[in-house]
CSV table of C-alpha atoms in Angstrom, one decimal:
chain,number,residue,atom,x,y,z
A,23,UNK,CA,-19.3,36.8,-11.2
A,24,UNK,CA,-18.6,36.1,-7.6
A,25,UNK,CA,-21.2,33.7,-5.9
A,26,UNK,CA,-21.5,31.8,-8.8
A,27,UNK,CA,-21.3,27.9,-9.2
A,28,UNK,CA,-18.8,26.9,-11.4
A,29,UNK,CA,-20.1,25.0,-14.5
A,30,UNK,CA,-17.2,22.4,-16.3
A,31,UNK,CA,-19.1,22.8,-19.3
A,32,UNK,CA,-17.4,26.7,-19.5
A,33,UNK,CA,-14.4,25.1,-19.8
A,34,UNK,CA,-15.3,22.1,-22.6
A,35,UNK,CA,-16.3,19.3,-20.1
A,36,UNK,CA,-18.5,16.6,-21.9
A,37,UNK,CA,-21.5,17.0,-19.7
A,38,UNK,CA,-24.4,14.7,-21.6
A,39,UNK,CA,-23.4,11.4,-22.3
A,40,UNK,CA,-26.9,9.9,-24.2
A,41,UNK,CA,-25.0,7.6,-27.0
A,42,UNK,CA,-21.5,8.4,-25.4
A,43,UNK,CA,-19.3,6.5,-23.5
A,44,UNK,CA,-19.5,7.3,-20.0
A,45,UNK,CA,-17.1,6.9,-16.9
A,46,UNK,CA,-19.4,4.5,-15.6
A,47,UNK,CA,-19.7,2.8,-19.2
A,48,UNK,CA,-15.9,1.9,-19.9
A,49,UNK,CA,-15.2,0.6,-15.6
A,50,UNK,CA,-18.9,-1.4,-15.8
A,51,UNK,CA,-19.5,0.5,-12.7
A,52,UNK,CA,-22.8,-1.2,-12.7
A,53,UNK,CA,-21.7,-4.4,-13.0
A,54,UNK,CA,-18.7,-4.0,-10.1
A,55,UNK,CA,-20.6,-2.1,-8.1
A,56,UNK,CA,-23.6,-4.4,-8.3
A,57,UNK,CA,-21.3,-7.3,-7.3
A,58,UNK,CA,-21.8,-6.8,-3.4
A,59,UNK,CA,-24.4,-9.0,-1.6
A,60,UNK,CA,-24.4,-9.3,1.7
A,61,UNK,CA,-26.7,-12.2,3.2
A,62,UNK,CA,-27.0,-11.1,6.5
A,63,UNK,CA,-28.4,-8.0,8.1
A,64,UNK,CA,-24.5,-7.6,9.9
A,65,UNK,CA,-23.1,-4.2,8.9
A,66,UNK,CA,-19.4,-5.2,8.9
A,67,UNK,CA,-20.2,-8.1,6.2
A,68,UNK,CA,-20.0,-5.5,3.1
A,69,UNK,CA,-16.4,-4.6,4.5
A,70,UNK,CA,-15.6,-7.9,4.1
A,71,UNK,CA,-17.3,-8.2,1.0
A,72,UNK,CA,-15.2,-5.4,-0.5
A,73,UNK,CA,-12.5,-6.4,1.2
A,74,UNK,CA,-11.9,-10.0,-0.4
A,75,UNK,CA,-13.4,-8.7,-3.7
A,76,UNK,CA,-10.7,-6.0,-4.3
A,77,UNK,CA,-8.0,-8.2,-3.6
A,78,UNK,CA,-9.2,-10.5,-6.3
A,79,UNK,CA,-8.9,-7.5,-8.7
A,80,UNK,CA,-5.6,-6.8,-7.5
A,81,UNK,CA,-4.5,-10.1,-8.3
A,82,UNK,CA,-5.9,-10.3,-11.3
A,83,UNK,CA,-3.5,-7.3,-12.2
A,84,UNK,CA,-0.6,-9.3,-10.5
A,85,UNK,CA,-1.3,-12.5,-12.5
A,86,UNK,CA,-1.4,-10.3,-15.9
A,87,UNK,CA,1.8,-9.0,-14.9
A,88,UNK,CA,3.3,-12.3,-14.0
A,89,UNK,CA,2.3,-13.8,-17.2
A,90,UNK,CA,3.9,-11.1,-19.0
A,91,UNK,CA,7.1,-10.8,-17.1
A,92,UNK,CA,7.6,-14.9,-17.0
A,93,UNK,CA,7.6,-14.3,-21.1
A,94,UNK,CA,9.4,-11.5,-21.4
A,95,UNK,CA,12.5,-13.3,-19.1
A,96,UNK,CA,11.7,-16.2,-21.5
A,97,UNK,CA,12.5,-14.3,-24.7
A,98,UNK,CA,15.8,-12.5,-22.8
A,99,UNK,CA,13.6,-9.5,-22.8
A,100,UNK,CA,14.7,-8.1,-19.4
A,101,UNK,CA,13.7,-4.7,-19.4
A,102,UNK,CA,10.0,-4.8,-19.8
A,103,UNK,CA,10.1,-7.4,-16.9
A,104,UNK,CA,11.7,-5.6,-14.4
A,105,UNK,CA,8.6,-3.1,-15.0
A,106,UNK,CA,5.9,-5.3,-14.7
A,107,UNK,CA,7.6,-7.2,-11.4
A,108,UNK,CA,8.1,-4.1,-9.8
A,109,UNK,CA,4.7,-3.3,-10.4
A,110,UNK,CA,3.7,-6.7,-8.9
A,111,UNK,CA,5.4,-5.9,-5.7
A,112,UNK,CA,3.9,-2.6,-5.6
A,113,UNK,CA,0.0,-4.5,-5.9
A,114,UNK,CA,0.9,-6.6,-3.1
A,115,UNK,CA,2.0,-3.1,-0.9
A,116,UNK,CA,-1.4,-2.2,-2.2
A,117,UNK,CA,-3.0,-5.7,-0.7
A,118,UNK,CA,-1.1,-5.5,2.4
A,119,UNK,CA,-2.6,-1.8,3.2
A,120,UNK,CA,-5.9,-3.4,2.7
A,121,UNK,CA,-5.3,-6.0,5.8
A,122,UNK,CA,-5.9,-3.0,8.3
A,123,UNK,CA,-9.1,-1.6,6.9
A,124,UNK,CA,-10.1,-5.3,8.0
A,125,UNK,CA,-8.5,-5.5,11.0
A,126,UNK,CA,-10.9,-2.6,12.2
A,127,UNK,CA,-13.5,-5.6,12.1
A,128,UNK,CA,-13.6,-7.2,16.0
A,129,UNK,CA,-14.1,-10.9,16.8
A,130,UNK,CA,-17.8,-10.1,18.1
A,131,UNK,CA,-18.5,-8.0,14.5
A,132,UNK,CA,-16.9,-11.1,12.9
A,133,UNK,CA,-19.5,-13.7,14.6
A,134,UNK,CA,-22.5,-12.1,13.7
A,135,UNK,CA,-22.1,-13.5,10.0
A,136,UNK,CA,-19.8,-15.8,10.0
A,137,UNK,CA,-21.7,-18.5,10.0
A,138,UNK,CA,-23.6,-17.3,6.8
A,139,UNK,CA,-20.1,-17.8,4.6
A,140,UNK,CA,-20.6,-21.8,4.9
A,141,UNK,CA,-17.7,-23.9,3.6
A,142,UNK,CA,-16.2,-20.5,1.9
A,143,UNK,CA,-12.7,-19.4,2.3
A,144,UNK,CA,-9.9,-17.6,1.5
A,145,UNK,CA,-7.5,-20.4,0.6
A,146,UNK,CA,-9.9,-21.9,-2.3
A,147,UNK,CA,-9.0,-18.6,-3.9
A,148,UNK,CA,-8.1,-19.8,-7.5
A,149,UNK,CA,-6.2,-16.7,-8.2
A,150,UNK,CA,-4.1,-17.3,-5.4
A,151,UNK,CA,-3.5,-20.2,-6.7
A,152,UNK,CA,-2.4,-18.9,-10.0
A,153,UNK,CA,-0.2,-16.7,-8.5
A,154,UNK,CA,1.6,-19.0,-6.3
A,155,UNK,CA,1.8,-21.4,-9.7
A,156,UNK,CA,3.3,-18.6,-11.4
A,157,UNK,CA,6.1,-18.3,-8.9
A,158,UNK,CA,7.0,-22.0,-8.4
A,159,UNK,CA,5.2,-22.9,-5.5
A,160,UNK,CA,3.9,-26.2,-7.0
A,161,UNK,CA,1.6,-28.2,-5.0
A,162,UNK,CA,-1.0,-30.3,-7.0
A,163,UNK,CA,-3.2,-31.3,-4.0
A,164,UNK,CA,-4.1,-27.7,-4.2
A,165,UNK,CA,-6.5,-28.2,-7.5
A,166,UNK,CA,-8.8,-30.2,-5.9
A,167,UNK,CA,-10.7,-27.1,-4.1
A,168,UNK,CA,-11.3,-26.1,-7.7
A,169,UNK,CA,-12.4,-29.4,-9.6
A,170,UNK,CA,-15.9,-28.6,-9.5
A,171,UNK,CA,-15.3,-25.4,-11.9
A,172,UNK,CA,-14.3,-27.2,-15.0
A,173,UNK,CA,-12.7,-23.7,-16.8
A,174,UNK,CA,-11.0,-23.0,-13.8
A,175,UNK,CA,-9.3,-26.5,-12.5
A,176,UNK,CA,-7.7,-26.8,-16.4
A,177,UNK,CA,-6.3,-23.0,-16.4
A,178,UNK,CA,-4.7,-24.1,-13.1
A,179,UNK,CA,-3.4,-27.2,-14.2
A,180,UNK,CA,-2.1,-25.6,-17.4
A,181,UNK,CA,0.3,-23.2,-15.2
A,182,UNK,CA,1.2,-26.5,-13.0
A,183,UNK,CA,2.1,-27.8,-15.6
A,184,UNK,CA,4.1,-24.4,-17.2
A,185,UNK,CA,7.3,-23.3,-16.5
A,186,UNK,CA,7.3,-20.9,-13.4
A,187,UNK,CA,8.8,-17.2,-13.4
A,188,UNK,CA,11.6,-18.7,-11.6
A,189,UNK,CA,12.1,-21.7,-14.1
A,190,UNK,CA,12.4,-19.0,-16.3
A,191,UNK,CA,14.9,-17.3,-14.4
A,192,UNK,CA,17.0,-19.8,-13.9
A,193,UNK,CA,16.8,-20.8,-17.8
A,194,UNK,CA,18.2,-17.8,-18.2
A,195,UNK,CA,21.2,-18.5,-15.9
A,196,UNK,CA,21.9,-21.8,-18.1
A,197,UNK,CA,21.5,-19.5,-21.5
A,198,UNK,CA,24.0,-17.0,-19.9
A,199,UNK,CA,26.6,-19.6,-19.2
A,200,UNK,CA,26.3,-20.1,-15.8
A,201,UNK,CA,27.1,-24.2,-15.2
A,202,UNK,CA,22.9,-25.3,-14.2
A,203,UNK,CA,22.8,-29.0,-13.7
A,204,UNK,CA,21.0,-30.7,-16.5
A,205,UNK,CA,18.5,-32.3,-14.4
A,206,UNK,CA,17.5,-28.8,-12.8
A,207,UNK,CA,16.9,-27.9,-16.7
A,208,UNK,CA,15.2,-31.2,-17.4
A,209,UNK,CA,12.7,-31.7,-14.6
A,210,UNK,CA,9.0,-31.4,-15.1
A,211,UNK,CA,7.5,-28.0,-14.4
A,212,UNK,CA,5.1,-29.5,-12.2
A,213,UNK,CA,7.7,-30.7,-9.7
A,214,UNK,CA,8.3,-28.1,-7.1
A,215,UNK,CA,11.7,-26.3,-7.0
A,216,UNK,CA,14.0,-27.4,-4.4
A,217,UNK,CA,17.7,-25.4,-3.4
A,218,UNK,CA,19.7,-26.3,-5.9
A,219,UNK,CA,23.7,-25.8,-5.7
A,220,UNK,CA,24.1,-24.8,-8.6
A,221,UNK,CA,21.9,-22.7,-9.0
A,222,UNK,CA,22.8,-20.8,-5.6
A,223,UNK,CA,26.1,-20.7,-7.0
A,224,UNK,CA,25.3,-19.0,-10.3
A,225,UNK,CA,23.2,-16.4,-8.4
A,226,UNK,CA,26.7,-15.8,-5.9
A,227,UNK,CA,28.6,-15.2,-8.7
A,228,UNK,CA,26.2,-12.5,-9.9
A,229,UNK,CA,26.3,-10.8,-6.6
A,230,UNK,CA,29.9,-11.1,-6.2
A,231,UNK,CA,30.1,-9.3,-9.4
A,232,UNK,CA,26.8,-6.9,-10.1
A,233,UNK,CA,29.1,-4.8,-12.4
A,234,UNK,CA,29.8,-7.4,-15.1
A,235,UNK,CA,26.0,-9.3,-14.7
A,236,UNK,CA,24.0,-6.2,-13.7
A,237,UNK,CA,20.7,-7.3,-16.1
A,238,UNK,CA,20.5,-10.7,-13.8
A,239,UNK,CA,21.5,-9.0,-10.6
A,240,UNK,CA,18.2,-6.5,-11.4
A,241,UNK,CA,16.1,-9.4,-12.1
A,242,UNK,CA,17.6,-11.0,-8.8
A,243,UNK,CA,16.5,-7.9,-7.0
A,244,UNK,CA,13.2,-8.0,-8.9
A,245,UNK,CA,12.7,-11.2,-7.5
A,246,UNK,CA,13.3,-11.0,-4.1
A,247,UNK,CA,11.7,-7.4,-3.9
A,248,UNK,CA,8.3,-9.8,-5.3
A,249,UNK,CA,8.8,-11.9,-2.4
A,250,UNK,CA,9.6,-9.7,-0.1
A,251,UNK,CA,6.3,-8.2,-0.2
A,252,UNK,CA,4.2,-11.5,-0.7
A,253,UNK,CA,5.9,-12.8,2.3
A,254,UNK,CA,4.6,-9.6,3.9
A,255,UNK,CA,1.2,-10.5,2.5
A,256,UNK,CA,1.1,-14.0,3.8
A,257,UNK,CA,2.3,-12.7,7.6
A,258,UNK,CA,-0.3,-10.0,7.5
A,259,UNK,CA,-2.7,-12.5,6.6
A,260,UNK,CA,-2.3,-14.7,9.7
A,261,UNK,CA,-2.0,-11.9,12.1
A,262,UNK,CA,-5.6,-10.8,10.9
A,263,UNK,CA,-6.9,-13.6,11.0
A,264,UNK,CA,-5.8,-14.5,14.4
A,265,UNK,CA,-7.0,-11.1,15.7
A,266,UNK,CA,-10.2,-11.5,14.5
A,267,UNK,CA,-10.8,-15.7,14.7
A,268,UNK,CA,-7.8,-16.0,17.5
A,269,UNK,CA,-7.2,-20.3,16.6
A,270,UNK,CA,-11.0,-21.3,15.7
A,271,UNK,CA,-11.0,-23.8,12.6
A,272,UNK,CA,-11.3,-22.2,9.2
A,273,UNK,CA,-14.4,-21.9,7.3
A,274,UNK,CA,-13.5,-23.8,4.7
A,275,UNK,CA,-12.0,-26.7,7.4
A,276,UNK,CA,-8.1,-25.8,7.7
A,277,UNK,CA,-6.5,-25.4,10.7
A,278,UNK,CA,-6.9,-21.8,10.0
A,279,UNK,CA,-4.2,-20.0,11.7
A,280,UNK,CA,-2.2,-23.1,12.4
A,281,UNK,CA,-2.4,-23.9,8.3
A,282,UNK,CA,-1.5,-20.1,7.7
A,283,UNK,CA,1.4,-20.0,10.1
A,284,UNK,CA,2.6,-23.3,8.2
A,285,UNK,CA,2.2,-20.9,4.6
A,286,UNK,CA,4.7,-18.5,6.3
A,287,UNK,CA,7.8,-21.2,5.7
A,288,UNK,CA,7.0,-21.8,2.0
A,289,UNK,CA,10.1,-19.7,0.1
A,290,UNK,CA,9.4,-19.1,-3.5
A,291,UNK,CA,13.3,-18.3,-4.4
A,292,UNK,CA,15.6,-20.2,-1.9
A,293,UNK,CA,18.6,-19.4,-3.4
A,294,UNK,CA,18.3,-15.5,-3.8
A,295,UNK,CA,18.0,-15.3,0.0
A,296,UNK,CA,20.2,-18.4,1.1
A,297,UNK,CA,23.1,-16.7,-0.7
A,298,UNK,CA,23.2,-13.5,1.1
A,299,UNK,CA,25.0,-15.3,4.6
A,300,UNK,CA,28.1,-16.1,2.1
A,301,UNK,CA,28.3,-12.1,0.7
């Protein structure tokens, strides 16, 4: 009949949920949703809030994904990986979106809590951490932000101590034939990767020939696409930040932008992108 509201329940919708699992139920929507406190009276500190708080659940995602991939490349299991990296680089197009629903927050918006967020910051992010572990970037100085949460500082030093998704990847390289030097194979996980010539030239002869290596030319691409987007990340980052704190310290005592800008010449995967001037 015309004029009249439509009811789901017509159709079969679930409409009553007492002793059923809900929406709500299986996402903890109360929980999450419950999870935002702001402790000033600014109206732009939720945004932030949310802000930082989603990003920690995308990289939660990411670090399940890394995790996964850096085992499946372990175990030769290639195709799997590429899924899960690609979908790694698509979280961190999803985190870089998120930088300009931020940057709609001024300087003057920005100063009128600031000051409530005390000694907190971004870089003591221990997912962050995780994820830069993950990929190689090995730097142990960085646990110390975390020693004061037992569970945490030892989950982090485990994946300091791990193998990284490129350890992995260049494992692989060694298992396929390609001439690694031993000491690359040898050194401690801990240590943080440096170029390595032999390494660059295993990955030049993959490129040189995609046809007859195209599994480790995908990963290659995998790889790189990862970084590419991460690198995006980072720059994103320090642009936000120095549109909203221009070069004030950081909360949590870096040099903020300055310490940022410094991020920005960390490379994860030298030889992928060092190789491409001799193609």
């Amino acid at each position: 009949m015309p004029g009249t509201p439509y009811d789901p329940a017509d159709d079969g919708a679930q409409m009553e949920f007492d002793g059923r699992m809900s929406y709500g139920d299986y996402l903890a929507l109360d929980k999450v949703l419950s999870a935002q406190s702001p402790i000033s009276s600014a109206h732009d500190e939720m945004l932030f809030i949310i802000q930082h708080q989603t990003s920690e659940l995308w990289m939660k995602l990411a670090i399940h994904e890394l995790v996964a991939a850096k085992g499946k490349i372990a175990a030769g299991d290639l195709s799997p990986a590429f899924k899960m990296l690609t979908r790694v680089a698509r979280i961190f197009e999803q985190l870089n979106s998120a930088w300009q629903v931020l940057r709609t927050m001024t300087p003057s918006e920005y100063e009128e809590f600031r000051d409530q967020l005390g000694q907190s910051s971004g870089f003591q992010s221990y997912q962050y951490r995780a994820i830069e572990y993950l990929a190689g970037n090995k730097n142990a100085a960085m646990l110390r932000p975390h020693a004061h949460i037992p569970e945490v500082h030892a989950w982090l030093d485990g994946l300091l101590h791990e193998t990284s998704l490129y350890d992995e990847a260049i494992r692989l390289l060694a298992r396929e034939g390609f001439a690694i030097d031993k000491a690359m194979l040898e050194r401690g996980p801990s240590t943080p990767h440096e170029e390595n010539e032999s390494v660059r030239e295993a990955w030049l002869e993959v490129y040189r020939d995609p046809r007859k290596h195209w599994p480790l030319y995908e990963l290659a691409e995998k790889l790189v696409d990862f970084e590419d987007y991460f690198r995006r990340w980072r720059f994103n980052h320090v642009t936000t930040v120095e549109r909203v704190i221009g070069f004030k310290r950081g909360t949590g005592g870096t040099s903020g932008v300055a310490y940022l800008r410094r991020m920005l010449e960390v490379v994860l995967f030298p030889e992928l992108w060092s190789i491409r001037a001799d193609l």
